[in-house]
Structure formats: C-alpha cells, structure tokens
Amino acid sequence: MMVESGMEAWISTNGEKSLIDLGYGSFGCSHYRRRCKIRAPCCNEIFDCRHCHNEAKNSLDVDPRLRHDIPRHDIEKVICSLCDTEQDVQQRCIQCGVCMGKYFCSKCKFFDDDVSKKQYHCNECGICRVGGEENFFHCKKCGCCYSKLMENSHSCVEKAMHHNCPVCFEFLFDTMSDISVLPCGHTIHLECVKEMEQRLQYTCPVCSKSYCDMSSVWEKLDHEVASTPMPQMYLHKMVWILCNDCSEISEVNYHIVAHKCVKCKSYNTRLTQGGPSSCSPRIAQIVR
C-alpha cells in the first residue's frame, strides 16, 4: 500500500502523462530495462525476461532432461514491477497505470525502456529487431534483416541466420550480439570473427572461402614458392587442387609450400589427389 499511496500522490502532483517516466530506468535486468516481469508459460515461474529464463533453465545445474527455452510468443501474463499486479500482456498496468515499457510489441510480448536501440518489429522475421526500420531490409531468401547498405551487394544464402554460429554455436537468428555477414553470405558473430583473426584464421568456417583481401599474403607466398626449389624427384610431379575461393579444379605442379589456383591466383587451395596432404596451414605462418 505504501507504494500505491506514494504513487498516487506523485501522479496527482505531476500529472497522468508523467506515468511514462515513473520508475524509468530503475527496473529490469542485465538484458533489458523494463518495468515488468514475465510469467513463463512453460514452467509457470516469474523472470525478468526470456533471456533470464533461458539462462536459468539451461544452466549446468539443471537436469539436461528439464532444460528448455521459453516460447516467447506464448507469454500471456506480466507482473508490474511497481505494484506487483499480475495481468494480461499490455503496455500500461491495469492497476497503477504505469507504462511498463516505452517500447512495446504486442506480437512479441516484448517490453523495453531503452528506446535508443530503435527497436522495430519485422513481420517477416516474426520478431523485433534493433537499429531502426528505415536502416534495414528483409531478404526473403536469406530469411532475415540486413543493413540497406548490403541490399544490392550481399550474397544470398538460404536461411542464412537460421543456424548456430559456426564458432560459438549460439543460435544466430535471435541473438543479442552483433552479427557479421561474410562476403560468401554466411553469418557469424562479429566477436567470433575478431577472435578468428587473432588466431590468424581468415577463411569462412562454413565454406572455407577467404573473407578479406589476401592479395598481400599471396604475394609473399609467390616469393616463398619461387625461393624454395623442389628436389629433382618432385620437379615434374603434378597434383590436382580445389580452390576454396573460386571452386576451380586444376592440375598444378606439386610444391611443398603451397599451391596456387590457376584461375583466381589464390593460395587458399587444397589437394584433392596426387599429393600427401594440403599445405593450407602455411598461409597462417606467412601472415605472421
């Protein structure tokens, strides 16, 4: 009653419109700032948000048979953080009238007070995105939203983000982390790309295509190949290679350092027959 009485006095002094800001920034969790909690329809427990639920219900302490994610669109009840009233999903509390989230999506049952993220709902994705609707377009083949800067230049991959990150294995479609779209069209967390680069890995972990300009590395390999003569017994040995960058299959002279694609001049190749093994690891050594 103390909360309600103080709230009523505050409203009478400041006006109904100020309910939008009442309690703003004081409630929520590490994932979202909001003035309500949710009741999970799957286990009937109360959590600050669906991510809090998923982290709790998928922890190592939970029996693997009982681990689960919340079906976000099935949420039916929310609890106001200011007056603790449980109610159907809606933006304003039916008891105290407070705005439970400045951004509210009735389709996703989603609340967030931090509107600086520029949230918007994509009907084709079926979920809310951030970054401003005017800055994104939905690619029907890829099945996700991309920056408009990529609209006429990205490589389409069917359901590009409907899979786990190939590095950390987190599901990408509804991740809260930044995503990088590689030139080949495959998607990966931006932080995972940075970690790969720290480990001198510059190829897509899905298709093995180079995702950055490697011309300077290829030049270094040209010099190393030229300065590393092969023994007489290997001078005329031929092998077949597959280029990871352009998919060309070609027959080239065997060399212990690396094999160059005759079509695109890339050294991102692999032996398919005629030799002991691939020499790709040498690329990472050259980068050093």
mmCIF file of N, CA, C and O in Angstrom, residues 158-253:
data_model
loop_
_atom_site.group_PDB
_atom_site.id
_atom_site.type_symbol
_atom_site.label_atom_id
_atom_site.label_comp_id
_atom_site.label_asym_id
_atom_site.label_seq_id
_atom_site.Cartn_x
_atom_site.Cartn_y
_atom_site.Cartn_z
ATOM 1 N N GLU A 158 20.323 -19.277 -48.404
ATOM 2 C CA GLU A 158 19.003 -19.603 -47.883
ATOM 3 C C GLU A 158 19.034 -19.800 -46.368
ATOM 4 O O GLU A 158 19.853 -20.552 -45.842
ATOM 5 N N LYS A 159 18.162 -19.050 -45.684
ATOM 6 C CA LYS A 159 18.064 -19.083 -44.223
ATOM 7 C C LYS A 159 19.435 -18.881 -43.576
ATOM 8 O O LYS A 159 19.861 -19.640 -42.705
ATOM 9 N N ALA A 160 20.091 -17.798 -44.006
ATOM 10 C CA ALA A 160 21.475 -17.532 -43.597
ATOM 11 C C ALA A 160 21.693 -17.466 -42.094
ATOM 12 O O ALA A 160 22.749 -17.847 -41.589
ATOM 13 N N MET A 161 20.696 -16.951 -41.344
ATOM 14 C CA MET A 161 20.891 -16.818 -39.900
ATOM 15 C C MET A 161 20.085 -17.821 -39.085
ATOM 16 O O MET A 161 20.054 -17.762 -37.863
ATOM 17 N N HIS A 162 19.440 -18.762 -39.749
ATOM 18 C CA HIS A 162 18.641 -19.761 -39.033
ATOM 19 C C HIS A 162 19.506 -20.971 -38.670
ATOM 20 O O HIS A 162 19.166 -22.116 -38.968
ATOM 21 N N HIS A 163 20.645 -20.697 -38.074
ATOM 22 C CA HIS A 163 21.535 -21.779 -37.641
ATOM 23 C C HIS A 163 22.429 -21.242 -36.530
ATOM 24 O O HIS A 163 22.413 -20.055 -36.205
ATOM 25 N N ASN A 164 23.229 -22.113 -35.947
ATOM 26 C CA ASN A 164 24.137 -21.712 -34.883
ATOM 27 C C ASN A 164 25.384 -21.052 -35.448
ATOM 28 O O ASN A 164 25.812 -21.372 -36.562
ATOM 29 N N CYS A 165 25.972 -20.144 -34.681
ATOM 30 C CA CYS A 165 27.253 -19.553 -35.069
ATOM 31 C C CYS A 165 28.257 -20.688 -35.208
ATOM 32 O O CYS A 165 28.385 -21.531 -34.315
ATOM 33 N N PRO A 166 29.011 -20.757 -36.334
ATOM 34 C CA PRO A 166 29.947 -21.869 -36.534
ATOM 35 C C PRO A 166 31.136 -21.865 -35.586
ATOM 36 O O PRO A 166 31.908 -22.823 -35.567
ATOM 37 N N VAL A 167 31.276 -20.816 -34.773
ATOM 38 C CA VAL A 167 32.390 -20.760 -33.821
ATOM 39 C C VAL A 167 31.920 -21.063 -32.398
ATOM 40 O O VAL A 167 32.422 -21.968 -31.738
ATOM 41 N N CYS A 168 30.912 -20.304 -31.913
ATOM 42 C CA CYS A 168 30.469 -20.477 -30.522
ATOM 43 C C CYS A 168 29.180 -21.288 -30.400
ATOM 44 O O CYS A 168 28.762 -21.630 -29.288
ATOM 45 N N PHE A 169 28.517 -21.559 -31.532
ATOM 46 C CA PHE A 169 27.315 -22.409 -31.592
ATOM 47 C C PHE A 169 26.065 -21.790 -30.962
ATOM 48 O O PHE A 169 25.092 -22.493 -30.716
ATOM 49 N N GLU A 170 26.061 -20.478 -30.727
ATOM 50 C CA GLU A 170 24.830 -19.821 -30.288
ATOM 51 C C GLU A 170 23.928 -19.607 -31.498
ATOM 52 O O GLU A 170 24.404 -19.247 -32.576
ATOM 53 N N PHE A 171 22.621 -19.805 -31.315
ATOM 54 C CA PHE A 171 21.673 -19.618 -32.414
ATOM 55 C C PHE A 171 21.673 -18.149 -32.830
ATOM 56 O O PHE A 171 21.520 -17.255 -31.994
ATOM 57 N N LEU A 172 21.872 -17.892 -34.124
ATOM 58 C CA LEU A 172 22.093 -16.534 -34.603
ATOM 59 C C LEU A 172 20.827 -15.719 -34.844
ATOM 60 O O LEU A 172 20.846 -14.494 -34.742
ATOM 61 N N PHE A 173 19.726 -16.372 -35.171
ATOM 62 C CA PHE A 173 18.545 -15.639 -35.630
ATOM 63 C C PHE A 173 18.044 -14.612 -34.625
ATOM 64 O O PHE A 173 17.643 -13.511 -34.993
ATOM 65 N N ASP A 174 18.063 -14.955 -33.346
ATOM 66 C CA ASP A 174 17.563 -14.023 -32.336
ATOM 67 C C ASP A 174 18.629 -13.670 -31.306
ATOM 68 O O ASP A 174 18.322 -13.315 -30.175
ATOM 69 N N THR A 175 19.908 -13.749 -31.694
ATOM 70 C CA THR A 175 20.990 -13.397 -30.783
ATOM 71 C C THR A 175 20.967 -11.906 -30.472
ATOM 72 O O THR A 175 20.504 -11.089 -31.278
ATOM 73 N N MET A 176 21.480 -11.527 -29.315
ATOM 74 C CA MET A 176 21.571 -10.117 -28.941
ATOM 75 C C MET A 176 22.931 -9.537 -29.309
ATOM 76 O O MET A 176 23.161 -8.335 -29.158
ATOM 77 N N SER A 177 23.840 -10.368 -29.789
ATOM 78 C CA SER A 177 25.188 -9.921 -30.151
ATOM 79 C C SER A 177 25.240 -9.469 -31.611
ATOM 80 O O SER A 177 24.416 -9.882 -32.427
ATOM 81 N N ASP A 178 26.217 -8.627 -31.947
ATOM 82 C CA ASP A 178 26.386 -8.153 -33.320
ATOM 83 C C ASP A 178 26.778 -9.309 -34.230
ATOM 84 O O ASP A 178 27.559 -10.195 -33.845
ATOM 85 N N ILE A 179 26.248 -9.280 -35.450
ATOM 86 C CA ILE A 179 26.499 -10.342 -36.418
ATOM 87 C C ILE A 179 27.236 -9.781 -37.627
ATOM 88 O O ILE A 179 26.950 -8.675 -38.091
ATOM 89 N N SER A 180 28.186 -10.536 -38.133
ATOM 90 C CA SER A 180 28.910 -10.160 -39.343
ATOM 91 C C SER A 180 28.462 -11.067 -40.486
ATOM 92 O O SER A 180 28.361 -12.292 -40.321
ATOM 93 N N VAL A 181 28.159 -10.452 -41.626
ATOM 94 C CA VAL A 181 27.801 -11.219 -42.820
ATOM 95 C C VAL A 181 29.033 -11.269 -43.706
ATOM 96 O O VAL A 181 29.490 -10.239 -44.217
ATOM 97 N N LEU A 182 29.607 -12.434 -43.889
ATOM 98 C CA LEU A 182 30.824 -12.580 -44.680
ATOM 99 C C LEU A 182 30.519 -12.436 -46.172
ATOM 100 O O LEU A 182 29.368 -12.598 -46.596
ATOM 101 N N PRO A 183 31.522 -12.107 -46.986
ATOM 102 C CA PRO A 183 31.296 -11.948 -48.428
ATOM 103 C C PRO A 183 30.648 -13.161 -49.089
ATOM 104 O O PRO A 183 29.918 -13.024 -50.073
ATOM 105 N N CYS A 184 30.873 -14.348 -48.541
ATOM 106 C CA CYS A 184 30.287 -15.563 -49.099
ATOM 107 C C CYS A 184 28.806 -15.690 -48.754
ATOM 108 O O CYS A 184 28.106 -16.547 -49.303
ATOM 109 N N GLY A 185 28.320 -14.844 -47.834
ATOM 110 C CA GLY A 185 26.912 -14.877 -47.441
ATOM 111 C C GLY A 185 26.650 -15.571 -46.117
ATOM 112 O O GLY A 185 25.562 -15.437 -45.553
ATOM 113 N N HIS A 186 27.627 -16.304 -45.601
ATOM 114 C CA HIS A 186 27.447 -16.977 -44.319
ATOM 115 C C HIS A 186 27.578 -15.973 -43.180
ATOM 116 O O HIS A 186 28.258 -14.950 -43.309
ATOM 117 N N THR A 187 26.906 -16.253 -42.075
ATOM 118 C CA THR A 187 26.857 -15.329 -40.949
ATOM 119 C C THR A 187 27.572 -15.912 -39.738
ATOM 120 O O THR A 187 27.634 -17.124 -39.545
ATOM 121 N N ILE A 188 28.085 -14.988 -38.906
ATOM 122 C CA ILE A 188 28.878 -15.372 -37.749
ATOM 123 C C ILE A 188 28.897 -14.186 -36.791
ATOM 124 O O ILE A 188 28.742 -13.039 -37.213
ATOM 125 N N HIS A 189 29.052 -14.411 -35.520
ATOM 126 C CA HIS A 189 29.154 -13.310 -34.571
ATOM 127 C C HIS A 189 30.377 -12.453 -34.895
ATOM 128 O O HIS A 189 31.448 -12.971 -35.227
ATOM 129 N N LEU A 190 30.222 -11.141 -34.767
ATOM 130 C CA LEU A 190 31.336 -10.235 -35.026
ATOM 131 C C LEU A 190 32.496 -10.518 -34.085
ATOM 132 O O LEU A 190 33.662 -10.502 -34.495
ATOM 133 N N GLU A 191 32.197 -10.784 -32.813
ATOM 134 C CA GLU A 191 33.259 -11.087 -31.855
ATOM 135 C C GLU A 191 33.975 -12.385 -32.210
ATOM 136 O O GLU A 191 35.177 -12.524 -31.968
ATOM 137 N N CYS A 192 33.251 -13.325 -32.796
ATOM 138 C CA CYS A 192 33.873 -14.590 -33.203
ATOM 139 C C CYS A 192 34.811 -14.366 -34.388
ATOM 140 O O CYS A 192 35.859 -15.021 -34.498
ATOM 141 N N VAL A 193 34.435 -13.445 -35.281
ATOM 142 C CA VAL A 193 35.318 -13.103 -36.406
ATOM 143 C C VAL A 193 36.610 -12.503 -35.877
ATOM 144 O O VAL A 193 37.710 -12.848 -36.325
ATOM 145 N N LYS A 194 36.485 -11.590 -34.905
ATOM 146 C CA LYS A 194 37.672 -10.955 -34.334
ATOM 147 C C LYS A 194 38.574 -11.979 -33.659
ATOM 148 O O LYS A 194 39.799 -11.899 -33.749
ATOM 149 N N GLU A 195 37.958 -12.949 -32.990
ATOM 150 C CA GLU A 195 38.749 -13.997 -32.337
ATOM 151 C C GLU A 195 39.463 -14.862 -33.371
ATOM 152 O O GLU A 195 40.617 -15.251 -33.178
ATOM 153 N N MET A 196 38.786 -15.143 -34.494
ATOM 154 C CA MET A 196 39.425 -15.904 -35.567
ATOM 155 C C MET A 196 40.639 -15.163 -36.119
ATOM 156 O O MET A 196 41.694 -15.765 -36.376
ATOM 157 N N GLU A 197 40.491 -13.852 -36.286
ATOM 158 C CA GLU A 197 41.598 -13.052 -36.822
ATOM 159 C C GLU A 197 42.783 -13.032 -35.862
ATOM 160 O O GLU A 197 43.938 -13.029 -36.296
ATOM 161 N N GLN A 198 42.492 -13.025 -34.560
ATOM 162 C CA GLN A 198 43.572 -13.080 -33.577
ATOM 163 C C GLN A 198 44.340 -14.390 -33.671
ATOM 164 O O GLN A 198 45.528 -14.453 -33.338
ATOM 165 N N ARG A 199 43.646 -15.420 -34.151
ATOM 166 C CA ARG A 199 44.281 -16.725 -34.319
ATOM 167 C C ARG A 199 44.729 -16.956 -35.766
ATOM 168 O O ARG A 199 45.008 -18.087 -36.178
ATOM 169 N N LEU A 200 44.761 -15.856 -36.547
ATOM 170 C CA LEU A 200 45.241 -15.883 -37.930
ATOM 171 C C LEU A 200 44.411 -16.790 -38.826
ATOM 172 O O LEU A 200 44.934 -17.467 -39.714
ATOM 173 N N GLN A 201 43.103 -16.798 -38.592
ATOM 174 C CA GLN A 201 42.182 -17.550 -39.431
ATOM 175 C C GLN A 201 41.371 -16.555 -40.257
ATOM 176 O O GLN A 201 40.646 -15.729 -39.701
ATOM 177 N N TYR A 202 41.509 -16.616 -41.588
ATOM 178 C CA TYR A 202 40.868 -15.632 -42.455
ATOM 179 C C TYR A 202 39.943 -16.275 -43.483
ATOM 180 O O TYR A 202 39.697 -15.719 -44.539
ATOM 181 N N THR A 203 39.454 -17.443 -43.177
ATOM 182 C CA THR A 203 38.525 -18.116 -44.077
ATOM 183 C C THR A 203 37.230 -18.432 -43.350
ATOM 184 O O THR A 203 37.215 -18.645 -42.131
ATOM 185 N N CYS A 204 36.135 -18.460 -44.090
ATOM 186 C CA CYS A 204 34.830 -18.769 -43.520
ATOM 187 C C CYS A 204 34.855 -20.178 -42.934
ATOM 188 O O CYS A 204 35.268 -21.133 -43.620
ATOM 189 N N PRO A 205 34.425 -20.357 -41.691
ATOM 190 C CA PRO A 205 34.434 -21.693 -41.083
ATOM 191 C C PRO A 205 33.391 -22.635 -41.679
ATOM 192 O O PRO A 205 33.408 -23.829 -41.389
ATOM 193 N N VAL A 206 32.507 -22.106 -42.528
ATOM 194 C CA VAL A 206 31.492 -22.949 -43.157
ATOM 195 C C VAL A 206 31.939 -23.432 -44.526
ATOM 196 O O VAL A 206 31.909 -24.629 -44.819
ATOM 197 N N CYS A 207 32.379 -22.488 -45.391
ATOM 198 C CA CYS A 207 32.718 -22.863 -46.767
ATOM 199 C C CYS A 207 34.190 -22.717 -47.101
ATOM 200 O O CYS A 207 34.622 -23.056 -48.218
ATOM 201 N N SER A 208 34.987 -22.192 -46.191
ATOM 202 C CA SER A 208 36.445 -22.040 -46.342
ATOM 203 C C SER A 208 36.875 -20.947 -47.330
ATOM 204 O O SER A 208 38.053 -20.841 -47.654
ATOM 205 N N LYS A 209 35.951 -20.115 -47.798
ATOM 206 C CA LYS A 209 36.337 -19.016 -48.684
ATOM 207 C C LYS A 209 37.010 -17.905 -47.868
ATOM 208 O O LYS A 209 36.643 -17.646 -46.720
ATOM 209 N N SER A 210 37.973 -17.213 -48.477
ATOM 210 C CA SER A 210 38.616 -16.081 -47.815
ATOM 211 C C SER A 210 37.590 -14.972 -47.625
ATOM 212 O O SER A 210 36.815 -14.679 -48.536
ATOM 213 N N TYR A 211 37.568 -14.347 -46.457
ATOM 214 C CA TYR A 211 36.578 -13.302 -46.212
ATOM 215 C C TYR A 211 37.193 -11.899 -46.165
ATOM 216 O O TYR A 211 36.514 -10.924 -45.867
ATOM 217 N N CYS A 212 38.492 -11.784 -46.468
ATOM 218 C CA CYS A 212 39.134 -10.469 -46.536
ATOM 219 C C CYS A 212 40.173 -10.486 -47.661
ATOM 220 O O CYS A 212 40.454 -11.536 -48.251
ATOM 221 N N ASP A 213 40.712 -9.334 -47.966
ATOM 222 C CA ASP A 213 41.690 -9.210 -49.048
ATOM 223 C C ASP A 213 42.989 -9.891 -48.647
ATOM 224 O O ASP A 213 43.660 -9.475 -47.707
ATOM 225 N N MET A 214 43.338 -10.936 -49.366
ATOM 226 C CA MET A 214 44.539 -11.717 -49.054
ATOM 227 C C MET A 214 45.651 -11.512 -50.081
ATOM 228 O O MET A 214 46.630 -12.253 -50.095
ATOM 229 N N SER A 215 45.520 -10.512 -50.936
ATOM 230 C CA SER A 215 46.483 -10.321 -52.031
ATOM 231 C C SER A 215 47.918 -10.157 -51.536
ATOM 232 O O SER A 215 48.861 -10.670 -52.145
ATOM 233 N N SER A 216 48.108 -9.441 -50.414
ATOM 234 C CA SER A 216 49.467 -9.249 -49.893
ATOM 235 C C SER A 216 50.069 -10.567 -49.410
ATOM 236 O O SER A 216 51.273 -10.804 -49.540
ATOM 237 N N VAL A 217 49.202 -11.439 -48.858
ATOM 238 C CA VAL A 217 49.669 -12.757 -48.404
ATOM 239 C C VAL A 217 50.033 -13.624 -49.605
ATOM 240 O O VAL A 217 51.038 -14.327 -49.593
ATOM 241 N N TRP A 218 49.213 -13.553 -50.675
ATOM 242 C CA TRP A 218 49.513 -14.329 -51.875
ATOM 243 C C TRP A 218 50.837 -13.887 -52.497
ATOM 244 O O TRP A 218 51.603 -14.711 -53.003
ATOM 245 N N GLU A 219 51.145 -12.583 -52.430
ATOM 246 C CA GLU A 219 52.414 -12.091 -52.966
ATOM 247 C C GLU A 219 53.598 -12.656 -52.182
ATOM 248 O O GLU A 219 54.619 -13.047 -52.760
ATOM 249 N N LYS A 220 53.447 -12.708 -50.859
ATOM 250 C CA LYS A 220 54.510 -13.284 -50.028
ATOM 251 C C LYS A 220 54.707 -14.758 -50.355
ATOM 252 O O LYS A 220 55.847 -15.257 -50.398
ATOM 253 N N LEU A 221 53.601 -15.456 -50.594
ATOM 254 C CA LEU A 221 53.706 -16.874 -50.946
ATOM 255 C C LEU A 221 54.341 -17.053 -52.321
ATOM 256 O O LEU A 221 55.080 -18.017 -52.546
ATOM 257 N N ASP A 222 54.068 -16.142 -53.253
ATOM 258 C CA ASP A 222 54.725 -16.180 -54.565
ATOM 259 C C ASP A 222 56.233 -16.156 -54.401
ATOM 260 O O ASP A 222 56.960 -16.944 -55.026
ATOM 261 N N HIS A 223 56.716 -15.236 -53.545
ATOM 262 C CA HIS A 223 58.165 -15.109 -53.330
ATOM 263 C C HIS A 223 58.735 -16.345 -52.648
ATOM 264 O O HIS A 223 59.828 -16.812 -52.993
ATOM 265 N N GLU A 224 57.967 -16.893 -51.678
ATOM 266 C CA GLU A 224 58.479 -18.062 -50.963
ATOM 267 C C GLU A 224 58.522 -19.295 -51.873
ATOM 268 O O GLU A 224 59.473 -20.079 -51.808
ATOM 269 N N VAL A 225 57.498 -19.456 -52.689
ATOM 270 C CA VAL A 225 57.486 -20.588 -53.625
ATOM 271 C C VAL A 225 58.654 -20.469 -54.598
ATOM 272 O O VAL A 225 59.352 -21.460 -54.877
ATOM 273 N N ALA A 226 58.887 -19.256 -55.112
ATOM 274 C CA ALA A 226 59.974 -19.036 -56.075
ATOM 275 C C ALA A 226 61.352 -19.257 -55.451
ATOM 276 O O ALA A 226 62.285 -19.682 -56.131
ATOM 277 N N SER A 227 61.468 -18.985 -54.156
ATOM 278 C CA SER A 227 62.775 -19.118 -53.494
ATOM 279 C C SER A 227 62.969 -20.465 -52.815
ATOM 280 O O SER A 227 63.963 -20.666 -52.106
ATOM 281 N N THR A 228 62.019 -21.367 -52.993
ATOM 282 C CA THR A 228 62.133 -22.705 -52.399
ATOM 283 C C THR A 228 62.142 -23.758 -53.506
ATOM 284 O O THR A 228 61.086 -24.267 -53.911
ATOM 285 N N PRO A 229 63.317 -24.087 -54.036
ATOM 286 C CA PRO A 229 63.393 -25.079 -55.114
ATOM 287 C C PRO A 229 63.033 -26.476 -54.616
ATOM 288 O O PRO A 229 63.333 -26.843 -53.476
ATOM 289 N N MET A 230 62.357 -27.223 -55.457
ATOM 290 C CA MET A 230 61.982 -28.586 -55.107
ATOM 291 C C MET A 230 63.070 -29.559 -55.542
ATOM 292 O O MET A 230 63.786 -29.315 -56.520
ATOM 293 N N PRO A 231 63.201 -30.676 -54.835
ATOM 294 C CA PRO A 231 64.176 -31.696 -55.243
ATOM 295 C C PRO A 231 63.861 -32.198 -56.657
ATOM 296 O O PRO A 231 62.725 -32.107 -57.127
ATOM 297 N N GLN A 232 64.878 -32.737 -57.317
ATOM 298 C CA GLN A 232 64.750 -33.199 -58.695
ATOM 299 C C GLN A 232 63.588 -34.185 -58.875
ATOM 300 O O GLN A 232 62.862 -34.123 -59.868
ATOM 301 N N MET A 233 63.368 -35.048 -57.872
ATOM 302 C CA MET A 233 62.334 -36.069 -57.998
ATOM 303 C C MET A 233 60.917 -35.484 -58.003
ATOM 304 O O MET A 233 59.966 -36.139 -58.411
ATOM 305 N N TYR A 234 60.755 -34.217 -57.533
ATOM 306 C CA TYR A 234 59.431 -33.580 -57.494
ATOM 307 C C TYR A 234 59.255 -32.485 -58.536
ATOM 308 O O TYR A 234 58.199 -31.851 -58.596
ATOM 309 N N LEU A 235 60.284 -32.239 -59.353
ATOM 310 C CA LEU A 235 60.225 -31.127 -60.295
ATOM 311 C C LEU A 235 59.038 -31.219 -61.254
ATOM 312 O O LEU A 235 58.448 -30.211 -61.626
ATOM 313 N N HIS A 236 58.703 -32.400 -61.675
ATOM 314 C CA HIS A 236 57.644 -32.562 -62.673
ATOM 315 C C HIS A 236 56.417 -33.290 -62.113
ATOM 316 O O HIS A 236 55.568 -33.740 -62.879
ATOM 317 N N LYS A 237 56.345 -33.363 -60.792
ATOM 318 C CA LYS A 237 55.193 -34.029 -60.186
ATOM 319 C C LYS A 237 53.970 -33.115 -60.271
ATOM 320 O O LYS A 237 54.021 -31.946 -59.899
ATOM 321 N N MET A 238 52.856 -33.632 -60.755
ATOM 322 C CA MET A 238 51.619 -32.855 -60.894
ATOM 323 C C MET A 238 50.573 -33.345 -59.878
ATOM 324 O O MET A 238 50.500 -34.547 -59.576
ATOM 325 N N VAL A 239 49.781 -32.410 -59.367
ATOM 326 C CA VAL A 239 48.716 -32.744 -58.421
ATOM 327 C C VAL A 239 47.457 -31.976 -58.800
ATOM 328 O O VAL A 239 47.507 -30.953 -59.490
ATOM 329 N N TRP A 240 46.326 -32.482 -58.341
ATOM 330 C CA TRP A 240 45.056 -31.808 -58.572
ATOM 331 C C TRP A 240 44.667 -31.035 -57.314
ATOM 332 O O TRP A 240 44.793 -31.542 -56.192
ATOM 333 N N ILE A 241 44.210 -29.807 -57.490
ATOM 334 C CA ILE A 241 43.819 -28.978 -56.360
ATOM 335 C C ILE A 241 42.406 -28.413 -56.561
ATOM 336 O O ILE A 241 41.931 -28.279 -57.689
ATOM 337 N N LEU A 242 41.765 -28.109 -55.448
ATOM 338 C CA LEU A 242 40.469 -27.423 -55.454
ATOM 339 C C LEU A 242 40.661 -26.070 -54.790
ATOM 340 O O LEU A 242 41.195 -25.986 -53.684
ATOM 341 N N CYS A 243 40.252 -25.001 -55.469
ATOM 342 C CA CYS A 243 40.367 -23.658 -54.906
ATOM 343 C C CYS A 243 39.149 -23.374 -54.027
ATOM 344 O O CYS A 243 38.008 -23.443 -54.491
ATOM 345 N N ASN A 244 39.390 -23.055 -52.769
ATOM 346 C CA ASN A 244 38.293 -22.744 -51.854
ATOM 347 C C ASN A 244 37.618 -21.420 -52.187
ATOM 348 O O ASN A 244 36.460 -21.205 -51.840
ATOM 349 N N ASP A 245 38.351 -20.522 -52.862
ATOM 350 C CA ASP A 245 37.810 -19.196 -53.155
ATOM 351 C C ASP A 245 36.932 -19.152 -54.398
ATOM 352 O O ASP A 245 35.887 -18.500 -54.401
ATOM 353 N N CYS A 246 37.350 -19.823 -55.472
ATOM 354 C CA CYS A 246 36.568 -19.761 -56.715
ATOM 355 C C CYS A 246 36.021 -21.114 -57.161
ATOM 356 O O CYS A 246 35.356 -21.207 -58.195
ATOM 357 N N SER A 247 36.333 -22.172 -56.403
ATOM 358 C CA SER A 247 35.843 -23.536 -56.667
ATOM 359 C C SER A 247 36.421 -24.160 -57.932
ATOM 360 O O SER A 247 35.917 -25.175 -58.407
ATOM 361 N N GLU A 248 37.474 -23.567 -58.489
ATOM 362 C CA GLU A 248 38.116 -24.123 -59.693
ATOM 363 C C GLU A 248 38.928 -25.370 -59.325
ATOM 364 O O GLU A 248 39.631 -25.405 -58.315
ATOM 365 N N ILE A 249 38.811 -26.397 -60.162
ATOM 366 C CA ILE A 249 39.622 -27.612 -60.010
ATOM 367 C C ILE A 249 40.685 -27.577 -61.092
ATOM 368 O O ILE A 249 40.377 -27.417 -62.280
ATOM 369 N N SER A 250 41.947 -27.698 -60.721
ATOM 370 C CA SER A 250 43.021 -27.594 -61.713
ATOM 371 C C SER A 250 44.198 -28.487 -61.351
ATOM 372 O O SER A 250 44.353 -28.899 -60.200
ATOM 373 N N GLU A 251 45.014 -28.764 -62.353
ATOM 374 C CA GLU A 251 46.214 -29.577 -62.166
ATOM 375 C C GLU A 251 47.419 -28.645 -62.173
ATOM 376 O O GLU A 251 47.608 -27.861 -63.108
ATOM 377 N N VAL A 252 48.226 -28.711 -61.126
ATOM 378 C CA VAL A 252 49.373 -27.812 -60.983
ATOM 379 C C VAL A 252 50.602 -28.605 -60.547
ATOM 380 O O VAL A 252 50.492 -29.760 -60.127
ATOM 381 N N ASN A 253 51.766 -27.951 -60.644
ATOM 382 C CA ASN A 253 52.993 -28.560 -60.169
ATOM 383 C C ASN A 253 52.978 -28.670 -58.646
ATOM 384 O O ASN A 253 52.616 -27.714 -57.952
#
